[in-house]
């Protein structure tokens, strides 16, 4: 039985599945239900400074895109930080932490970018017994217009400054939550590290307009005829999040910096992928908002069963295992040659591979063979691009098969070279030519 | 009255039972159901379903249009190929056409519900009275169409779109042909056949003359003399005889007449049916008659077919439908003699059959099935009349690949030609293609001829 216990910057939880700071963690009622369902930890919905709380819109706050059968693929929201009184939140946090001492409870915080503001709130949070704090430098809507959230997260100097204040004024571990609405995610991560952060968490939501109401010509969600960009999340953002996590995990300047992975995690498999790319644990929101808290049971059993089947005993066995295999394009082996192969027994003859290849790629898949509808890869045309694999509706029907070194690549007429060779030394690369001269 | 009284009687059921029994077999998909069903389509390239459709409807495209919330555009995709796509969606044996070849069968043994999706889209267009075609400028050409069934209507519509004036001669009281008279009631509820006729005719330029029968009221030569082209789409008016003694007794009925009577009856309770009904035949007509006899309250309905299950023309789906309604299907039985009591049908003597040396042969073993009503459903025949010297092939009108007959400027299509399958959708395809051929002929005639050296 795999050990799923998680120790993230000293914060212990029975499993690596935390609920991200968001509507599901806004009050004791929800968090109690989450812990009962089995969540390892929660990041309480972002607290603001003392005084009258923020207000939310009273119209729709969420928009979505859907796949087949209205399966939710992407969600966006224009909700702000908690709109409840600071002390109400703090009182509830303290009670919940007392009720659930084995679970992680993290306070997400967003106050104005002034030292006094941070200095004032940190002792209040510390007093709840929270296990750590997460600095919300990511919220892309509303709060950013007031100089907080993503407005801070987009300026590395501010990140470093605020992290430094937090490390100075609290003993709690500091997790810095990053916005993806930036060109190079490594810059804010490096700044957070420079400020002394214990960890980063990412990604926060992505600036987005999910759809346009074509009757009213206004973005969705439409509030009284107008809309604004919201924060995008859910399964659709996972690839963006994975890349950003990997970028930080493999950056020499931030290598080893603990990462809490966030972004579209819906199943145990998604979670395992984040862990493999260097995340120490994961945070989930949209999946819970779509299906309820019970999904964590699938995540726990799925991760555990997969680890058992592969012989991984603890999270340490898998965390970061894929990081060494993330590289730059220029280091990919140009002598690795693969061809698509269609399993004729599995093929249902929909023709999608053919038309995708024929219309948009390399004209390497037949439509007819001897006058009969038959889809087969022409190896002398196949560049191994993988498009057919991706458009095929049948799993494992089309696979990419690597050519053994020494065999003939029918497309190029050359024998497959067993040696690794990449673009840096390729004769077509001007830089390589220059170096040789 | 009830189902147990012997003899042939009307009103065997309570009024609500009639309503339930003759309601829509496959109710229209609602919007959500349609989206879910449409999502299953893979949008195949050179899709097998499209190839299997006799009218070559672009099925992946119309389903994609449904899935993107454009049922009206979807209906146009359907009507472009098949103006009677609404009825075909209801009556096509999709399980042996488009749905049989759906690639989903390979993986899941369950095809995309193409027929029901087609009905969904066409219903939206017809219900909202959305029309997609306008007549071209009038050409001044006049074309006669004989028969207002699927072939004739499809032909007339396409000719009208091209700007020709069309006169349709229809022997019966209403247009629609088998759609009106020959389809089981539960497959075309709410007078859909007439709604569809109205929809088709709304293009304009088509005049339907009812009550005029070829061979009785006019001849083919009358038409060729007065029109630029003629399309013959008469259908089959003859019914095969059982060849069994006593088949003219009261209580022995042509299944097609029974089906038509039921369709035309505003109140199904007025249609009489026997307590024990035997249907002779193995095609769709046999199934339609048997199922509806059961639905009218017959206590016991038996189909006797002289060959095995595999040879039945009725599709697997239709056979299952009959079984689910409580119809007994018996194979390898042929009629020998209708047995009478007091001048009325009392039963039928049947003989077991077998294949002997590749030939269907009676075994000599016989038995009697009690029956107070017998339906004949062993096929229909073409009864040529008023056609002059028009060439025939296997008892039906001979045509070439374009639908041209042996007589100049005369085309034919539908059940009156030999095509192999007597399907509504095949008739539509033939009527449509004949119209295209007529158009080409008329267009070529309008061009100055070019001498070729």
PDB file of C-alpha atoms in Angstrom, chain A residues 6-198:
ATOM      1  CA  UNK A   6       2.678  14.532   2.328  1.00  0.00           C
ATOM      2  CA  UNK A   7       5.206  16.832   3.918  1.00  0.00           C
ATOM      3  CA  UNK A   8       5.253  20.086   2.042  1.00  0.00           C
ATOM      4  CA  UNK A   9       7.693  22.635   3.474  1.00  0.00           C
ATOM      5  CA  UNK A  10       7.044  21.117   6.885  1.00  0.00           C
ATOM      6  CA  UNK A  11       3.274  21.185   6.492  1.00  0.00           C
ATOM      7  CA  UNK A  12       1.963  17.684   6.968  1.00  0.00           C
ATOM      8  CA  UNK A  13      -1.183  16.262   5.450  1.00  0.00           C
ATOM      9  CA  UNK A  14      -2.451  12.687   5.056  1.00  0.00           C
ATOM     10  CA  UNK A  15      -2.430  12.988   1.275  1.00  0.00           C
ATOM     11  CA  UNK A  16      -1.105  15.459  -1.287  1.00  0.00           C
ATOM     12  CA  UNK A  17      -4.557  16.691  -2.332  1.00  0.00           C
ATOM     13  CA  UNK A  18      -5.352  20.172  -1.114  1.00  0.00           C
ATOM     14  CA  UNK A  19      -8.250  22.343  -2.060  1.00  0.00           C
ATOM     15  CA  UNK A  20      -7.046  25.576  -3.605  1.00  0.00           C
ATOM     16  CA  UNK A  21      -8.017  28.954  -2.280  1.00  0.00           C
ATOM     17  CA  UNK A  22     -11.362  29.572  -3.930  1.00  0.00           C
ATOM     18  CA  UNK A  23     -15.107  29.499  -3.303  1.00  0.00           C
ATOM     19  CA  UNK A  24     -15.036  25.895  -1.972  1.00  0.00           C
ATOM     20  CA  UNK A  25     -12.860  27.031   0.940  1.00  0.00           C
ATOM     21  CA  UNK A  26     -14.619  30.256   1.874  1.00  0.00           C
ATOM     22  CA  UNK A  27     -16.114  29.150   5.166  1.00  0.00           C
ATOM     23  CA  UNK A  28     -16.084  26.509   7.872  1.00  0.00           C
ATOM     24  CA  UNK A  29     -19.164  24.745   6.532  1.00  0.00           C
ATOM     25  CA  UNK A  30     -17.520  23.895   3.224  1.00  0.00           C
ATOM     26  CA  UNK A  31     -14.110  23.124   4.666  1.00  0.00           C
ATOM     27  CA  UNK A  32     -15.588  20.767   7.244  1.00  0.00           C
ATOM     28  CA  UNK A  33     -17.352  18.925   4.428  1.00  0.00           C
ATOM     29  CA  UNK A  34     -14.119  18.806   2.447  1.00  0.00           C
ATOM     30  CA  UNK A  35     -12.180  17.299   5.321  1.00  0.00           C
ATOM     31  CA  UNK A  36     -14.935  14.781   5.923  1.00  0.00           C
ATOM     32  CA  UNK A  37     -14.692  13.799   2.266  1.00  0.00           C
ATOM     33  CA  UNK A  38     -10.982  13.169   2.706  1.00  0.00           C
ATOM     34  CA  UNK A  39      -9.101  16.208   1.420  1.00  0.00           C
ATOM     35  CA  UNK A  40      -5.602  16.410   2.834  1.00  0.00           C
ATOM     36  CA  UNK A  41      -5.608  20.144   3.220  1.00  0.00           C
ATOM     37  CA  UNK A  42      -7.245  23.382   2.247  1.00  0.00           C
ATOM     38  CA  UNK A  43      -6.006  26.804   1.368  1.00  0.00           C
ATOM     39  CA  UNK A  44      -8.668  29.038   2.871  1.00  0.00           C
ATOM     40  CA  UNK A  45     -10.171  31.528   0.492  1.00  0.00           C
ATOM     41  CA  UNK A  46      -8.086  34.666   0.345  1.00  0.00           C
ATOM     42  CA  UNK A  47      -8.357  36.973   3.316  1.00  0.00           C
ATOM     43  CA  UNK A  48      -8.240  40.740   2.819  1.00  0.00           C
ATOM     44  CA  UNK A  49      -7.334  43.422   5.265  1.00  0.00           C
ATOM     45  CA  UNK A  50      -9.393  44.400   8.275  1.00  0.00           C
ATOM     46  CA  UNK A  51     -12.398  46.595   7.628  1.00  0.00           C
ATOM     47  CA  UNK A  52     -15.421  46.462   5.350  1.00  0.00           C
ATOM     48  CA  UNK A  53     -14.942  43.407   3.142  1.00  0.00           C
ATOM     49  CA  UNK A  54     -14.905  43.487  -0.626  1.00  0.00           C
ATOM     50  CA  UNK A  55     -18.171  43.033  -2.452  1.00  0.00           C
ATOM     51  CA  UNK A  56     -18.885  40.692  -5.308  1.00  0.00           C
ATOM     52  CA  UNK A  57     -21.117  41.164  -8.309  1.00  0.00           C
ATOM     53  CA  UNK A  58     -24.634  39.949  -7.765  1.00  0.00           C
ATOM     54  CA  UNK A  59     -25.063  38.578 -11.262  1.00  0.00           C
ATOM     55  CA  UNK A  60     -23.295  35.591 -12.761  1.00  0.00           C
ATOM     56  CA  UNK A  61     -19.707  35.065 -11.609  1.00  0.00           C
ATOM     57  CA  UNK A  62     -18.786  32.047 -13.714  1.00  0.00           C
ATOM     58  CA  UNK A  63     -18.549  31.229 -17.380  1.00  0.00           C
ATOM     59  CA  UNK A  64     -17.576  27.930 -18.977  1.00  0.00           C
ATOM     60  CA  UNK A  65     -16.715  26.012 -22.087  1.00  0.00           C
ATOM     61  CA  UNK A  66     -17.915  22.471 -22.579  1.00  0.00           C
ATOM     62  CA  UNK A  67     -16.963  19.375 -24.506  1.00  0.00           C
ATOM     63  CA  UNK A  68     -19.229  16.600 -25.667  1.00  0.00           C
ATOM     64  CA  UNK A  69     -22.305  16.050 -23.543  1.00  0.00           C
ATOM     65  CA  UNK A  70     -21.665  19.352 -21.755  1.00  0.00           C
ATOM     66  CA  UNK A  71     -18.652  18.007 -19.939  1.00  0.00           C
ATOM     67  CA  UNK A  72     -17.100  21.072 -18.379  1.00  0.00           C
ATOM     68  CA  UNK A  73     -13.650  21.680 -19.842  1.00  0.00           C
ATOM     69  CA  UNK A  74     -12.896  25.189 -18.740  1.00  0.00           C
ATOM     70  CA  UNK A  75     -14.348  27.556 -16.175  1.00  0.00           C
ATOM     71  CA  UNK A  76     -13.717  31.188 -15.547  1.00  0.00           C
ATOM     72  CA  UNK A  77     -14.769  33.392 -12.714  1.00  0.00           C
ATOM     73  CA  UNK A  78     -14.958  37.018 -11.757  1.00  0.00           C
ATOM     74  CA  UNK A  79     -15.343  36.442  -8.061  1.00  0.00           C
ATOM     75  CA  UNK A  80     -13.036  38.389  -5.747  1.00  0.00           C
ATOM     76  CA  UNK A  81     -11.378  37.396  -2.481  1.00  0.00           C
ATOM     77  CA  UNK A  82     -13.561  36.523   0.479  1.00  0.00           C
ATOM     78  CA  UNK A  83     -16.415  38.936   0.939  1.00  0.00           C
ATOM     79  CA  UNK A  84     -16.826  37.930   4.577  1.00  0.00           C
ATOM     80  CA  UNK A  85     -15.526  39.796   7.580  1.00  0.00           C
ATOM     81  CA  UNK A  86     -11.869  39.063   8.396  1.00  0.00           C
ATOM     82  CA  UNK A  87     -12.567  38.088  11.982  1.00  0.00           C
ATOM     83  CA  UNK A  88     -15.362  35.753  11.058  1.00  0.00           C
ATOM     84  CA  UNK A  89     -12.939  33.927   8.799  1.00  0.00           C
ATOM     85  CA  UNK A  90     -10.198  33.849  11.387  1.00  0.00           C
ATOM     86  CA  UNK A  91     -12.514  32.535  14.074  1.00  0.00           C
ATOM     87  CA  UNK A  92     -13.754  29.755  11.787  1.00  0.00           C
ATOM     88  CA  UNK A  93     -10.245  28.860  10.665  1.00  0.00           C
ATOM     89  CA  UNK A  94      -9.127  28.448  14.239  1.00  0.00           C
ATOM     90  CA  UNK A  95     -12.082  26.199  15.047  1.00  0.00           C
ATOM     91  CA  UNK A  96     -11.635  24.060  11.939  1.00  0.00           C
ATOM     92  CA  UNK A  97      -7.929  23.614  12.602  1.00  0.00           C
ATOM     93  CA  UNK A  98      -8.762  22.487  16.131  1.00  0.00           C
ATOM     94  CA  UNK A  99     -11.305  20.040  14.777  1.00  0.00           C
ATOM     95  CA  UNK A 100      -8.924  18.651  12.145  1.00  0.00           C
ATOM     96  CA  UNK A 101      -5.393  18.766  13.540  1.00  0.00           C
ATOM     97  CA  UNK A 102      -4.079  16.207  11.042  1.00  0.00           C
ATOM     98  CA  UNK A 103      -5.109  18.248   8.016  1.00  0.00           C
ATOM     99  CA  UNK A 104      -3.251  21.134   6.473  1.00  0.00           C
ATOM    100  CA  UNK A 105      -4.855  24.544   6.774  1.00  0.00           C
ATOM    101  CA  UNK A 106      -3.240  27.358   4.855  1.00  0.00           C
ATOM    102  CA  UNK A 107      -4.351  30.969   4.866  1.00  0.00           C
ATOM    103  CA  UNK A 108      -4.337  32.744   1.542  1.00  0.00           C
ATOM    104  CA  UNK A 109      -3.727  36.435   1.992  1.00  0.00           C
ATOM    105  CA  UNK A 110      -4.021  39.505  -0.168  1.00  0.00           C
ATOM    106  CA  UNK A 111      -3.614  42.947   1.322  1.00  0.00           C
ATOM    107  CA  UNK A 112      -2.322  46.203  -0.179  1.00  0.00           C
ATOM    108  CA  UNK A 113       1.288  46.264  -1.218  1.00  0.00           C
ATOM    109  CA  UNK A 114       2.414  48.104   1.879  1.00  0.00           C
ATOM    110  CA  UNK A 115       4.575  46.746   4.651  1.00  0.00           C
ATOM    111  CA  UNK A 116       2.175  47.884   7.377  1.00  0.00           C
ATOM    112  CA  UNK A 117      -0.708  45.994   5.861  1.00  0.00           C
ATOM    113  CA  UNK A 118       1.180  42.707   5.810  1.00  0.00           C
ATOM    114  CA  UNK A 119       2.668  43.319   9.206  1.00  0.00           C
ATOM    115  CA  UNK A 120      -0.818  43.864  10.606  1.00  0.00           C
ATOM    116  CA  UNK A 121      -2.509  40.749   9.278  1.00  0.00           C
ATOM    117  CA  UNK A 122       0.184  38.138   9.764  1.00  0.00           C
ATOM    118  CA  UNK A 123      -0.076  37.861  13.582  1.00  0.00           C
ATOM    119  CA  UNK A 124      -3.849  37.578  13.296  1.00  0.00           C
ATOM    120  CA  UNK A 125      -3.484  34.636  10.937  1.00  0.00           C
ATOM    121  CA  UNK A 126      -0.756  33.058  12.994  1.00  0.00           C
ATOM    122  CA  UNK A 127      -3.051  33.112  15.995  1.00  0.00           C
ATOM    123  CA  UNK A 128      -5.514  30.745  14.232  1.00  0.00           C
ATOM    124  CA  UNK A 129      -3.009  27.930  14.291  1.00  0.00           C
ATOM    125  CA  UNK A 130      -2.856  27.868  10.480  1.00  0.00           C
ATOM    126  CA  UNK A 131      -0.020  25.743   9.106  1.00  0.00           C
ATOM    127  CA  UNK A 132       1.181  28.304   6.623  1.00  0.00           C
ATOM    128  CA  UNK A 133       0.283  31.198   4.392  1.00  0.00           C
ATOM    129  CA  UNK A 134      -0.106  31.550   0.684  1.00  0.00           C
ATOM    130  CA  UNK A 135       0.429  34.944  -0.883  1.00  0.00           C
ATOM    131  CA  UNK A 136      -2.185  35.572  -3.523  1.00  0.00           C
ATOM    132  CA  UNK A 137      -0.238  37.310  -6.280  1.00  0.00           C
ATOM    133  CA  UNK A 138      -2.362  35.804  -8.959  1.00  0.00           C
ATOM    134  CA  UNK A 139      -5.980  36.916  -8.918  1.00  0.00           C
ATOM    135  CA  UNK A 140      -6.297  38.448 -12.411  1.00  0.00           C
ATOM    136  CA  UNK A 141      -9.560  40.364 -12.126  1.00  0.00           C
ATOM    137  CA  UNK A 142     -10.944  43.060  -9.881  1.00  0.00           C
ATOM    138  CA  UNK A 143      -8.281  42.955  -7.178  1.00  0.00           C
ATOM    139  CA  UNK A 144      -5.550  43.572  -9.736  1.00  0.00           C
ATOM    140  CA  UNK A 145      -7.300  46.823 -10.682  1.00  0.00           C
ATOM    141  CA  UNK A 146      -6.660  47.884  -7.073  1.00  0.00           C
ATOM    142  CA  UNK A 147      -2.950  47.135  -7.208  1.00  0.00           C
ATOM    143  CA  UNK A 148      -3.166  43.703  -5.646  1.00  0.00           C
ATOM    144  CA  UNK A 149      -3.202  40.075  -6.854  1.00  0.00           C
ATOM    145  CA  UNK A 150      -1.803  39.743 -10.341  1.00  0.00           C
ATOM    146  CA  UNK A 151      -0.739  43.385 -10.311  1.00  0.00           C
ATOM    147  CA  UNK A 152       1.869  42.360  -7.760  1.00  0.00           C
ATOM    148  CA  UNK A 153       2.562  38.988  -9.332  1.00  0.00           C
ATOM    149  CA  UNK A 154       3.465  40.602 -12.629  1.00  0.00           C
ATOM    150  CA  UNK A 155       6.274  42.670 -11.068  1.00  0.00           C
ATOM    151  CA  UNK A 156       9.055  40.444  -9.726  1.00  0.00           C
ATOM    152  CA  UNK A 157      10.453  43.252  -7.549  1.00  0.00           C
ATOM    153  CA  UNK A 158       7.131  43.567  -5.711  1.00  0.00           C
ATOM    154  CA  UNK A 159       7.002  39.809  -5.188  1.00  0.00           C
ATOM    155  CA  UNK A 160      10.423  39.768  -3.666  1.00  0.00           C
ATOM    156  CA  UNK A 161       9.585  42.707  -1.450  1.00  0.00           C
ATOM    157  CA  UNK A 162       6.340  41.309  -0.085  1.00  0.00           C
ATOM    158  CA  UNK A 163       7.777  37.845   0.445  1.00  0.00           C
ATOM    159  CA  UNK A 164      10.579  39.425   2.415  1.00  0.00           C
ATOM    160  CA  UNK A 165       8.104  41.255   4.660  1.00  0.00           C
ATOM    161  CA  UNK A 166       6.202  38.020   5.263  1.00  0.00           C
ATOM    162  CA  UNK A 167       9.290  36.058   6.128  1.00  0.00           C
ATOM    163  CA  UNK A 168      10.236  38.868   8.473  1.00  0.00           C
ATOM    164  CA  UNK A 169       6.909  39.096  10.286  1.00  0.00           C
ATOM    165  CA  UNK A 170       5.809  35.462  10.608  1.00  0.00           C
ATOM    166  CA  UNK A 171       7.276  32.120  11.512  1.00  0.00           C
ATOM    167  CA  UNK A 172       4.721  30.372   9.262  1.00  0.00           C
ATOM    168  CA  UNK A 173       5.934  28.818   6.015  1.00  0.00           C
ATOM    169  CA  UNK A 174       5.318  31.142   3.062  1.00  0.00           C
ATOM    170  CA  UNK A 175       3.963  29.843  -0.228  1.00  0.00           C
ATOM    171  CA  UNK A 176       3.964  32.367  -3.016  1.00  0.00           C
ATOM    172  CA  UNK A 177       1.154  31.849  -5.525  1.00  0.00           C
ATOM    173  CA  UNK A 178       2.097  32.917  -9.018  1.00  0.00           C
ATOM    174  CA  UNK A 179       0.076  34.317 -11.852  1.00  0.00           C
ATOM    175  CA  UNK A 180       0.430  32.752 -15.280  1.00  0.00           C
ATOM    176  CA  UNK A 181      -0.435  36.071 -16.906  1.00  0.00           C
ATOM    177  CA  UNK A 182       3.198  36.800 -17.588  1.00  0.00           C
ATOM    178  CA  UNK A 183       5.595  35.904 -20.374  1.00  0.00           C
ATOM    179  CA  UNK A 184       8.277  34.076 -18.404  1.00  0.00           C
ATOM    180  CA  UNK A 185       7.149  32.274 -15.264  1.00  0.00           C
ATOM    181  CA  UNK A 186      10.711  31.804 -14.107  1.00  0.00           C
ATOM    182  CA  UNK A 187      11.112  35.522 -13.329  1.00  0.00           C
ATOM    183  CA  UNK A 188       8.477  35.763 -10.560  1.00  0.00           C
ATOM    184  CA  UNK A 189       9.597  32.368  -9.209  1.00  0.00           C
ATOM    185  CA  UNK A 190      13.164  33.583  -8.951  1.00  0.00           C
ATOM    186  CA  UNK A 191      11.964  36.776  -7.262  1.00  0.00           C
ATOM    187  CA  UNK A 192       9.965  34.794  -4.735  1.00  0.00           C
ATOM    188  CA  UNK A 193      12.989  32.675  -4.003  1.00  0.00           C
ATOM    189  CA  UNK A 194      15.138  35.743  -3.628  1.00  0.00           C
ATOM    190  CA  UNK A 195      12.649  37.106  -1.111  1.00  0.00           C
ATOM    191  CA  UNK A 196      13.020  33.899   0.862  1.00  0.00           C
ATOM    192  CA  UNK A 197       9.807  32.110   0.029  1.00  0.00           C
ATOM    193  CA  UNK A 198       9.472  28.537   1.233  1.00  0.00           C
TER     194      UNK A 198
END
